[in-house]
């Protein structure tokens, strides 16, 4: 009986809110009539579907059954956002904020409650001040746009953030934001020196007016929780004119198992100028269907090839890195290289926001403090061999360096000293078929269960930017304390309680919320 009652109440709520969406639209026009009609999309608009789908990066949330927003607002200015916040509260609609659409569980554009999407795609100005080594970046700018605009002004300034150029800076930085220079410079959020945020009351706040507690919370506490961040002030970092990159592959037949095991002990000896990651997957080696495990060692070194080779010979000689494996280039060229574009691709590709083909995927994360034994690695290979998905992949991302030096309470992101590396699990498939989706999500959950003895415990840690609703959620978005602690301590460890107190102060009615947002004390 209960499921039918829930569905009835859900349907009734949705219909009632749909009937009210005209009131919401009228409210928007009343609040801000200047150009507002040009940035509003409803299901009756011919452009609605294309606007909604343009930034969807996970096919799991692009089906006919996926709940759709009643209204999409693509603001041109802060006043449009203020109007959307005011009118959503007045008419009982949720808000979801989207800057790039890469969120793993689609929470920036999906809700089970009637909702409005604020899509920041039009707010993506990047202003670079070379002399002071800073940049103001609107939250709708992608990482590719940020990198490109910095390189326009200087080839020896950079920003330490993620690899994928179409990731939105708003969401990326809100969750911490790690990337290819984290061992040298830490996270993206470690380099935020100011921000502009619109709060639940519609006020535009900067660091001084929001206060240090809220400024702390938005630099790693997760998006769509404390307000709408509209811009970040970034502290840029210095990079050498020449960096060195390499992708070296090894198979099981080339001793991959032992090399992966040895890498885990070697990374503690790596210089902070060296970033290292391993991609692990199963590949076909013949037309007859023979397969093997492939380990791809991917690195960015902030310096020239000769110094890199000398360091690798000292810290990880087993890999057998040689000069022919390495390519010297500028830092901005490395962002294109690691985004897997062909060599000599124009830097203009960093400005391309189009997603290309969209596949369905499920991701999960872990942190590792002690090397995983070889026998356990062999168990991973066995599980990769069970699967016929389009792609199944594990990434081992080395921590250490600067990450060990920053306190785990400096920002909400707590995964600092003591972590050898992060594991990112992902499985991809090419369609939205529900049976295939169930099959592949079941597989990755079993792999995650298998890894339990080899990863962090009490709590088993996870990264908020690779959000995983398997860790716990409230499907209606009104998260209780008991529910939130399940996943909150995994993402934030002891920082969770401070985030709750900030939330209680700035949004006590829990207007800004999603299935894994920080709850205020009043919702306990």
Coordinates of C-alpha atoms in Angstrom, one line a residue:
X1 CA 0.0 0.0 0.0
X2 CA 2.7 2.5 1.0
X3 CA 4.5 2.6 -2.4
X4 CA 1.2 3.4 -4.2
X5 CA 0.4 6.1 -1.6
X6 CA 3.9 7.7 -2.1
X7 CA 3.4 7.7 -5.8
X8 CA 0.0 9.3 -5.5
X9 CA 1.3 12.0 -3.2
X10 CA 4.3 12.6 -5.4
X11 CA 2.2 12.9 -8.5
X12 CA -0.3 15.2 -6.8
X13 CA 2.5 17.4 -5.5
X14 CA 4.1 17.6 -9.0
X15 CA 0.8 18.4 -10.7
X16 CA 0.0 21.1 -8.1
X17 CA 3.3 22.7 -8.5
X18 CA 3.1 22.5 -12.3
X19 CA -0.2 24.4 -12.0
X20 CA 1.7 27.0 -9.9
X21 CA 4.6 27.5 -12.3
X22 CA 2.8 30.3 -14.1
X23 CA 2.7 32.1 -10.8
X24 CA 6.5 31.6 -10.6
X25 CA 7.0 33.0 -14.1
X26 CA 4.9 36.0 -13.3
X27 CA 6.9 36.5 -10.1
X28 CA 10.1 36.5 -12.2
X29 CA 8.8 39.2 -14.5
X30 CA 7.7 41.2 -11.5
X31 CA 11.0 40.9 -9.7
X32 CA 13.2 41.6 -12.8
X33 CA 11.5 42.4 -16.1
X34 CA 14.7 43.5 -17.8
X35 CA 15.6 40.8 -20.3
X36 CA 14.3 38.0 -18.1
X37 CA 12.0 36.6 -20.8
X38 CA 15.1 35.9 -22.9
X39 CA 16.6 33.5 -20.3
X40 CA 13.5 31.5 -19.3
X41 CA 12.7 28.1 -20.8
X42 CA 9.6 26.0 -20.0
X43 CA 8.6 22.7 -21.6
X44 CA 6.5 24.6 -24.2
X45 CA 9.6 26.3 -25.5
X46 CA 11.1 24.7 -28.6
X47 CA 14.6 25.2 -27.1
X48 CA 13.8 23.7 -23.7
X49 CA 15.0 20.2 -24.4
X50 CA 18.2 21.3 -26.1
X51 CA 19.0 23.7 -23.2
X52 CA 18.4 21.0 -20.7
X53 CA 20.3 18.3 -22.4
X54 CA 23.3 20.4 -23.5
X55 CA 25.1 20.1 -20.2
X56 CA 23.9 16.6 -19.2
X57 CA 27.1 14.4 -18.9
X58 CA 25.5 11.2 -17.7
X59 CA 23.1 9.3 -19.8
X60 CA 21.5 7.7 -16.8
X61 CA 19.8 11.0 -16.2
X62 CA 18.7 11.7 -19.7
X63 CA 15.8 9.4 -20.1
X64 CA 12.0 9.9 -20.6
X65 CA 11.5 8.8 -17.0
X66 CA 14.0 11.3 -15.6
X67 CA 12.1 14.2 -13.7
X68 CA 12.4 17.4 -15.6
X69 CA 12.5 21.0 -14.3
X70 CA 9.4 23.1 -14.6
X71 CA 11.5 26.0 -15.6
X72 CA 15.2 26.5 -16.7
X73 CA 16.7 30.0 -16.0
X74 CA 19.9 30.9 -17.8
X75 CA 20.8 34.1 -16.0
X76 CA 22.7 36.9 -17.6
X77 CA 23.4 38.7 -14.3
X78 CA 23.1 38.4 -10.6
X79 CA 19.6 40.1 -10.6
X80 CA 18.2 37.2 -12.5
X81 CA 19.5 34.7 -9.9
X82 CA 18.1 36.8 -7.1
X83 CA 14.7 36.8 -8.8
X84 CA 14.8 33.0 -9.2
X85 CA 15.7 32.5 -5.6
X86 CA 13.0 34.8 -4.3
X87 CA 10.3 33.4 -6.6
X88 CA 11.2 29.7 -5.9
X89 CA 10.8 30.3 -2.2
X90 CA 7.6 32.1 -2.6
X91 CA 6.0 29.4 -4.8
X92 CA 7.4 26.3 -3.1
X93 CA 9.8 25.1 -5.8
X94 CA 13.3 23.7 -5.3
X95 CA 16.4 25.1 -7.0
X96 CA 19.1 23.2 -8.6
X97 CA 22.2 25.0 -9.8
X98 CA 24.3 23.8 -12.8
X99 CA 27.6 25.1 -14.0
X100 CA 29.0 22.2 -16.0
X101 CA 26.7 19.2 -15.5
X102 CA 29.4 16.7 -14.6
X103 CA 27.9 15.9 -11.2
X104 CA 27.9 12.1 -11.0
X105 CA 24.4 11.7 -9.7
X106 CA 22.8 14.4 -11.8
X107 CA 21.8 16.5 -8.8
X108 CA 22.3 19.8 -10.6
X109 CA 19.5 19.1 -13.0
X110 CA 17.3 16.4 -11.4
X111 CA 15.0 16.4 -8.4
X112 CA 12.1 14.2 -7.2
X113 CA 10.4 17.4 -6.1
X114 CA 9.1 20.1 -8.4
X115 CA 12.1 22.2 -9.2
X116 CA 13.8 25.0 -11.2
X117 CA 17.3 24.8 -12.7
X118 CA 19.5 27.8 -12.6
X119 CA 22.0 27.1 -15.4
X120 CA 25.0 29.4 -15.2
X121 CA 26.1 28.8 -18.8
X122 CA 25.9 32.5 -19.6
X123 CA 27.9 33.6 -16.6
X124 CA 31.4 32.6 -17.5
X125 CA 33.6 35.7 -17.7
X126 CA 37.2 35.2 -16.7
X127 CA 39.3 38.2 -15.9
X128 CA 43.0 37.7 -15.4
X129 CA 45.3 40.1 -13.5
X130 CA 48.9 38.9 -14.4
X131 CA 50.6 41.5 -12.2
X132 CA 48.9 40.4 -9.0
X133 CA 48.6 36.7 -10.1
X134 CA 44.9 36.6 -9.6
X135 CA 41.7 35.9 -11.7
X136 CA 38.0 36.5 -11.1
X137 CA 36.1 33.6 -12.6
X138 CA 32.3 33.4 -12.9
X139 CA 31.0 30.1 -11.8
X140 CA 29.6 29.1 -15.2
X141 CA 33.1 29.1 -16.7
X142 CA 34.5 25.7 -17.5
X143 CA 37.9 24.7 -16.5
X144 CA 39.0 24.8 -20.1
X145 CA 37.8 28.4 -20.4
X146 CA 39.7 29.3 -17.2
X147 CA 42.9 27.7 -18.4
X148 CA 42.7 29.3 -21.9
X149 CA 42.1 32.8 -20.5
X150 CA 45.0 32.5 -18.1
X151 CA 47.3 31.3 -21.0
X152 CA 46.2 34.2 -23.1
X153 CA 47.9 36.5 -20.6
X154 CA 50.8 34.4 -19.4
X155 CA 52.4 31.0 -20.2
X156 CA 54.0 30.8 -16.8
X157 CA 50.8 31.3 -14.7
X158 CA 48.3 28.5 -14.1
X159 CA 45.5 27.3 -11.8
X160 CA 45.6 23.9 -10.1
X161 CA 42.3 22.2 -11.0
X162 CA 40.9 19.2 -12.8
X163 CA 41.6 17.5 -16.1
X164 CA 38.3 17.6 -18.0
X165 CA 37.9 21.0 -19.8
X166 CA 34.1 20.9 -19.8
X167 CA 33.8 20.7 -16.0
X168 CA 32.2 23.8 -14.6
X169 CA 34.3 25.8 -12.1
X170 CA 31.4 26.4 -9.9
X171 CA 30.8 22.8 -8.9
X172 CA 34.4 21.7 -9.2
X173 CA 35.7 24.3 -6.7
X174 CA 32.7 23.9 -4.4
X175 CA 33.8 20.3 -3.7
X176 CA 37.5 20.9 -3.4
X177 CA 38.8 20.3 -6.9
X178 CA 41.9 18.1 -7.4
X179 CA 44.0 17.8 -10.5
X180 CA 47.4 17.4 -12.1
X181 CA 49.2 19.9 -9.8
X182 CA 47.8 18.9 -6.5
X183 CA 51.0 17.4 -5.2
X184 CA 52.7 20.7 -5.8
X185 CA 50.0 23.2 -5.0
X186 CA 47.0 21.4 -3.4
X187 CA 43.4 21.7 -4.5
X188 CA 41.6 24.4 -6.5
X189 CA 39.7 25.3 -3.3
X190 CA 43.0 25.9 -1.5
X191 CA 43.6 28.9 -3.9
X192 CA 40.3 30.7 -3.5
X193 CA 40.9 34.1 -1.9
X194 CA 37.4 35.6 -2.3
X195 CA 34.0 34.8 -3.7
X196 CA 30.6 36.3 -4.6
X197 CA 27.6 34.3 -3.3
X198 CA 23.9 35.0 -3.4
X199 CA 22.3 33.7 -0.2
X200 CA 18.8 32.5 0.7
X201 CA 17.7 36.1 1.3
X202 CA 19.0 37.2 -2.1
X203 CA 21.9 39.2 -0.8
X204 CA 25.1 39.3 -2.7
X205 CA 27.9 38.6 -0.3
X206 CA 31.7 38.6 -0.6
X207 CA 34.3 37.2 1.8
X208 CA 34.1 40.1 4.1
X209 CA 30.3 40.3 4.3
X210 CA 29.7 36.5 4.4
X211 CA 32.2 35.9 7.2
X212 CA 35.0 33.4 7.5
X213 CA 32.8 30.4 8.5
X214 CA 30.7 30.6 5.3
X215 CA 33.7 31.3 3.2
X216 CA 35.3 28.2 4.7
X217 CA 32.3 26.1 3.9
X218 CA 31.9 26.9 0.3
X219 CA 35.5 25.9 -0.5
X220 CA 34.9 22.2 -0.4
X221 CA 31.5 21.7 1.3
X222 CA 29.7 20.7 -1.9
X223 CA 27.5 22.7 -4.3
X224 CA 23.9 23.8 -3.9
X225 CA 24.0 23.8 -0.1
X226 CA 24.8 27.3 1.2
X227 CA 23.7 29.5 -1.6
X228 CA 24.6 30.2 -5.3
X229 CA 28.3 31.0 -5.8
X230 CA 28.4 33.3 -8.8
X231 CA 32.2 34.0 -9.0
X232 CA 35.5 33.0 -7.5
X233 CA 38.6 35.0 -6.9
X234 CA 41.5 32.7 -7.7
X235 CA 45.1 32.9 -6.6
X236 CA 47.2 31.8 -9.6
X237 CA 50.3 29.7 -9.3
X238 CA 53.6 29.8 -11.2
X239 CA 54.6 27.0 -13.6
X240 CA 57.9 26.7 -15.6
X241 CA 57.9 27.5 -19.3
X242 CA 58.5 23.8 -20.0
X243 CA 56.8 20.8 -18.3
X244 CA 57.1 17.1 -19.2
X245 CA 54.3 14.6 -19.7
X246 CA 54.2 10.9 -20.3
X247 CA 51.8 8.0 -20.7
X248 CA 53.5 4.6 -20.2
X249 CA 51.6 1.4 -20.6
X250 CA 52.3 -2.0 -19.1
X251 CA 50.2 -5.2 -19.4
X252 CA 50.1 -8.3 -17.2
X253 CA 52.6 -9.9 -19.5
X254 CA 54.9 -6.9 -18.9
X255 CA 54.7 -7.4 -15.1
X256 CA 51.9 -4.9 -14.5
X257 CA 50.7 -6.5 -11.2
X258 CA 54.2 -6.1 -9.6
X259 CA 54.6 -2.6 -11.0
X260 CA 51.3 -1.4 -9.6
X261 CA 52.3 -2.8 -6.3
X262 CA 55.7 -1.2 -6.3
X263 CA 54.2 2.2 -7.4
X264 CA 52.3 2.3 -4.2
X265 CA 55.5 2.4 -2.2
X266 CA 57.4 4.6 -4.6
X267 CA 54.9 7.5 -4.7
X268 CA 56.0 8.6 -1.1
X269 CA 59.4 9.3 -2.5
X270 CA 58.2 11.3 -5.5
X271 CA 59.2 15.0 -5.7
X272 CA 56.1 17.3 -5.3
X273 CA 56.8 18.5 -8.8
X274 CA 55.7 15.1 -10.1
X275 CA 52.1 14.1 -10.3
X276 CA 51.3 10.4 -10.9
X277 CA 48.2 8.4 -11.7
X278 CA 47.5 4.9 -13.0
X279 CA 44.6 4.0 -15.2
X280 CA 43.7 0.3 -14.9
X281 CA 41.4 -1.4 -17.4
X282 CA 40.8 -4.6 -19.3
X283 CA 41.6 -4.5 -23.1
X284 CA 41.3 -6.9 -26.0
X285 CA 44.6 -8.0 -27.4
X286 CA 43.4 -10.0 -30.4
X287 CA 40.5 -10.5 -32.8
X288 CA 39.9 -13.9 -31.1
X289 CA 38.9 -12.1 -27.9
X290 CA 42.0 -12.6 -25.8
X291 CA 42.2 -10.0 -23.1
X292 CA 44.7 -8.6 -20.6
X293 CA 44.9 -5.9 -17.9
X294 CA 46.4 -2.6 -19.0
X295 CA 48.0 -0.2 -16.5
X296 CA 48.7 3.2 -17.9
X297 CA 51.1 5.4 -15.9
X298 CA 50.2 9.0 -16.5
X299 CA 52.3 11.9 -15.2
X300 CA 52.8 15.6 -15.3
X301 CA 56.2 16.9 -14.2
X302 CA 56.8 20.6 -13.6
X303 CA 60.2 20.7 -15.2
X304 CA 62.4 19.3 -18.0
X305 CA 62.8 15.7 -19.1
X306 CA 66.4 15.3 -17.9
X307 CA 65.5 16.1 -14.3
X308 CA 62.4 13.9 -14.5
X309 CA 64.4 10.9 -15.7
X310 CA 67.0 11.4 -13.0
X311 CA 64.2 11.5 -10.3
X312 CA 62.4 8.5 -11.7
X313 CA 65.6 6.5 -11.7
X314 CA 65.9 7.2 -8.0
X315 CA 62.3 6.8 -6.9
X316 CA 60.7 4.3 -9.4
X317 CA 63.4 2.6 -11.6
X318 CA 61.2 -0.5 -12.0
X319 CA 58.9 1.4 -14.5
X320 CA 61.9 1.7 -16.9
X321 CA 61.0 5.2 -18.0
X322 CA 63.1 6.4 -20.9
X323 CA 63.4 9.7 -22.7
X324 CA 61.4 8.5 -25.7
X325 CA 58.4 8.0 -23.4
X326 CA 58.4 11.7 -22.5
X327 CA 57.2 14.9 -24.2
X328 CA 58.2 18.4 -23.3
X329 CA 55.6 21.1 -23.7
X330 CA 54.1 24.2 -22.1
X331 CA 51.6 23.8 -19.2
X332 CA 48.7 25.0 -21.2
X333 CA 49.5 22.4 -23.9
X334 CA 49.5 19.8 -21.2
X335 CA 45.9 20.6 -20.4
X336 CA 45.0 19.6 -23.9
X337 CA 47.2 16.5 -23.8
X338 CA 45.6 15.2 -20.6
X339 CA 42.2 15.9 -22.0
X340 CA 43.1 13.2 -24.5
X341 CA 43.1 15.4 -27.6
X342 CA 45.5 14.5 -30.4
X343 CA 49.0 16.1 -30.3
X344 CA 49.1 19.6 -31.7
X345 CA 45.4 20.1 -31.3
X346 CA 44.6 23.9 -31.2
X347 CA 44.2 25.4 -27.8
X348 CA 40.8 26.7 -28.9
X349 CA 39.5 23.2 -28.1
X350 CA 39.5 24.3 -24.4
X351 CA 36.7 26.8 -25.2
X352 CA 34.4 24.1 -26.6
X353 CA 31.7 23.4 -24.1
X354 CA 29.8 20.8 -26.3
X355 CA 29.8 17.4 -24.6
X356 CA 30.2 15.2 -27.7
X357 CA 28.7 11.8 -27.1
X358 CA 27.1 11.2 -23.7
X359 CA 27.4 7.8 -22.2
X360 CA 25.8 6.3 -19.0
X361 CA 28.1 5.7 -16.1
X362 CA 28.4 5.0 -12.3
X363 CA 31.3 6.1 -10.2
X364 CA 32.6 5.6 -6.7
X365 CA 35.7 6.5 -4.7
X366 CA 38.0 5.2 -1.9
X367 CA 41.2 6.3 -0.1
X368 CA 44.1 4.1 0.6
X369 CA 46.6 4.5 3.5
X370 CA 48.6 1.2 3.1
X371 CA 49.7 -0.5 -0.1
X372 CA 47.2 -3.0 -1.6
X373 CA 48.9 -6.4 -1.7
X374 CA 49.5 -8.2 -5.0
X375 CA 46.9 -10.9 -4.3
X376 CA 44.3 -8.2 -3.8
X377 CA 45.3 -6.6 -7.1
X378 CA 44.8 -9.9 -8.8
X379 CA 41.3 -10.0 -7.3
X380 CA 40.6 -6.7 -9.1
X381 CA 41.8 -8.1 -12.4
X382 CA 39.4 -11.1 -11.9
X383 CA 36.5 -8.7 -11.5
X384 CA 37.5 -6.6 -14.5
X385 CA 37.5 -9.8 -16.5
X386 CA 33.9 -10.5 -15.5
X387 CA 32.6 -7.5 -17.3
X388 CA 31.6 -6.8 -20.9
X389 CA 30.8 -3.1 -20.3
X390 CA 31.9 -0.5 -22.8
X391 CA 34.6 0.6 -20.4
X392 CA 35.4 -0.3 -16.8
X393 CA 38.3 1.6 -15.2
X394 CA 40.0 2.2 -11.9
X395 CA 42.2 5.3 -11.4
X396 CA 44.8 5.4 -8.7
X397 CA 45.7 9.0 -8.0
X398 CA 48.8 9.7 -5.9
X399 CA 48.5 12.1 -3.0
X400 CA 51.3 13.4 -0.8
X401 CA 53.5 16.4 -1.4
X402 CA 51.6 19.6 -0.7
X403 CA 48.5 17.6 0.2
X404 CA 50.3 16.3 3.3
X405 CA 51.2 19.8 4.4
X406 CA 47.7 21.4 4.5
X407 CA 45.6 20.8 7.6
X408 CA 42.5 18.6 7.1
X409 CA 40.5 21.4 8.8
X410 CA 41.7 24.2 6.6
X411 CA 38.8 23.6 4.2
X412 CA 35.9 21.1 4.4
X413 CA 37.9 18.7 2.2
X414 CA 39.6 16.5 4.8
X415 CA 41.6 13.9 2.7
X416 CA 45.1 15.2 3.4
X417 CA 48.1 13.7 5.2
X418 CA 48.2 9.9 5.6
X419 CA 46.5 9.1 2.3
X420 CA 48.8 7.3 -0.2
X421 CA 46.3 7.6 -3.1
X422 CA 42.7 7.9 -4.1
X423 CA 40.8 5.2 -6.0
X424 CA 38.2 6.2 -8.5
X425 CA 36.0 3.4 -9.8
X426 CA 33.9 3.9 -13.0
X427 CA 31.9 1.8 -15.3
X428 CA 30.5 3.1 -18.6
X429 CA 27.9 1.8 -21.0
X430 CA 26.5 3.2 -24.2
X431 CA 22.7 3.4 -23.6
X432 CA 20.0 4.0 -21.0
X433 CA 18.7 0.5 -21.0
X434 CA 17.5 -0.2 -17.4
X435 CA 18.6 -3.8 -17.4
X436 CA 22.1 -2.9 -18.5
X437 CA 22.2 -0.1 -16.0
X438 CA 21.3 -2.4 -13.2
X439 CA 23.9 -5.0 -14.3
X440 CA 26.7 -2.5 -14.4
X441 CA 25.8 -0.6 -11.2
X442 CA 25.6 -4.0 -9.4
X443 CA 29.0 -4.9 -10.7
X444 CA 30.7 -1.8 -9.4
X445 CA 29.0 -2.1 -6.1
X446 CA 30.4 -5.6 -5.7
X447 CA 33.8 -4.4 -6.6
X448 CA 33.5 -1.7 -4.0
X449 CA 32.5 -4.3 -1.4
X450 CA 35.5 -6.4 -2.4
X451 CA 37.8 -3.5 -1.7
X452 CA 36.6 -3.0 1.9
X453 CA 39.7 -4.6 3.6
X454 CA 42.2 -2.5 1.7
X455 CA 40.8 1.1 2.1
X456 CA 40.1 3.6 4.8
X457 CA 37.9 2.6 7.7
X458 CA 35.8 4.4 10.4
X459 CA 34.8 6.2 8.3
X460 CA 35.4 4.7 4.8
X461 CA 36.2 8.0 3.1
X462 CA 34.9 9.3 -0.2
X463 CA 35.3 12.5 -2.4
X464 CA 32.2 14.8 -2.6
X465 CA 33.0 15.8 -6.2
X466 CA 32.5 12.2 -7.2
X467 CA 29.2 12.1 -5.4
X468 CA 27.8 8.6 -4.7
X469 CA 24.2 8.3 -3.5
X470 CA 24.9 4.6 -2.6
X471 CA 26.5 6.1 0.5
X472 CA 23.2 7.3 1.8
X473 CA 20.5 9.8 0.9
X474 CA 17.0 11.1 1.5
X475 CA 15.1 10.8 -1.7
X476 CA 13.0 13.9 -0.9
X477 CA 16.0 16.1 -0.3
X478 CA 15.0 17.0 3.3
X479 CA 18.0 15.3 4.9
X480 CA 17.9 14.4 8.6
X481 CA 20.9 14.4 10.9
X482 CA 21.0 10.6 11.2
X483 CA 20.9 10.1 7.5
X484 CA 23.4 12.8 6.8
X485 CA 26.0 11.5 9.2
X486 CA 26.1 8.3 7.2
X487 CA 27.6 10.0 4.1
X488 CA 28.6 13.3 5.7
X489 CA 31.5 11.8 7.7
X490 CA 32.7 9.8 4.6
X491 CA 33.0 13.0 2.6
X492 CA 34.0 15.4 5.3
X493 CA 35.2 13.4 8.4
X494 CA 35.1 15.7 11.5
X495 CA 34.5 18.8 9.3
X496 CA 30.9 17.6 8.9
X497 CA 29.8 19.1 12.2
X498 CA 31.2 22.5 11.4
X499 CA 29.4 22.5 8.0
X500 CA 26.1 21.7 9.8
X501 CA 26.6 24.7 12.1
X502 CA 27.3 27.0 9.1
X503 CA 24.3 25.7 7.3
X504 CA 22.1 26.3 10.4
X505 CA 23.3 29.9 10.5
X506 CA 22.9 30.8 6.8
X507 CA 20.0 28.6 5.7
X508 CA 18.0 27.4 8.7
X509 CA 14.9 26.5 6.7
X510 CA 17.1 24.3 4.4
X511 CA 16.0 25.9 1.1
X512 CA 19.2 25.1 -0.7
X513 CA 19.2 21.3 -0.6
X514 CA 19.7 18.1 -2.5
X515 CA 19.8 14.4 -1.7
X516 CA 23.2 14.8 0.0
X517 CA 23.3 18.5 1.0
X518 CA 24.4 19.6 4.5
X519 CA 21.3 19.7 6.8
X520 CA 20.7 22.5 9.3
X521 CA 20.3 21.7 13.0
X522 CA 16.6 22.6 12.6
X523 CA 16.1 19.5 10.4
X524 CA 17.4 17.1 13.0

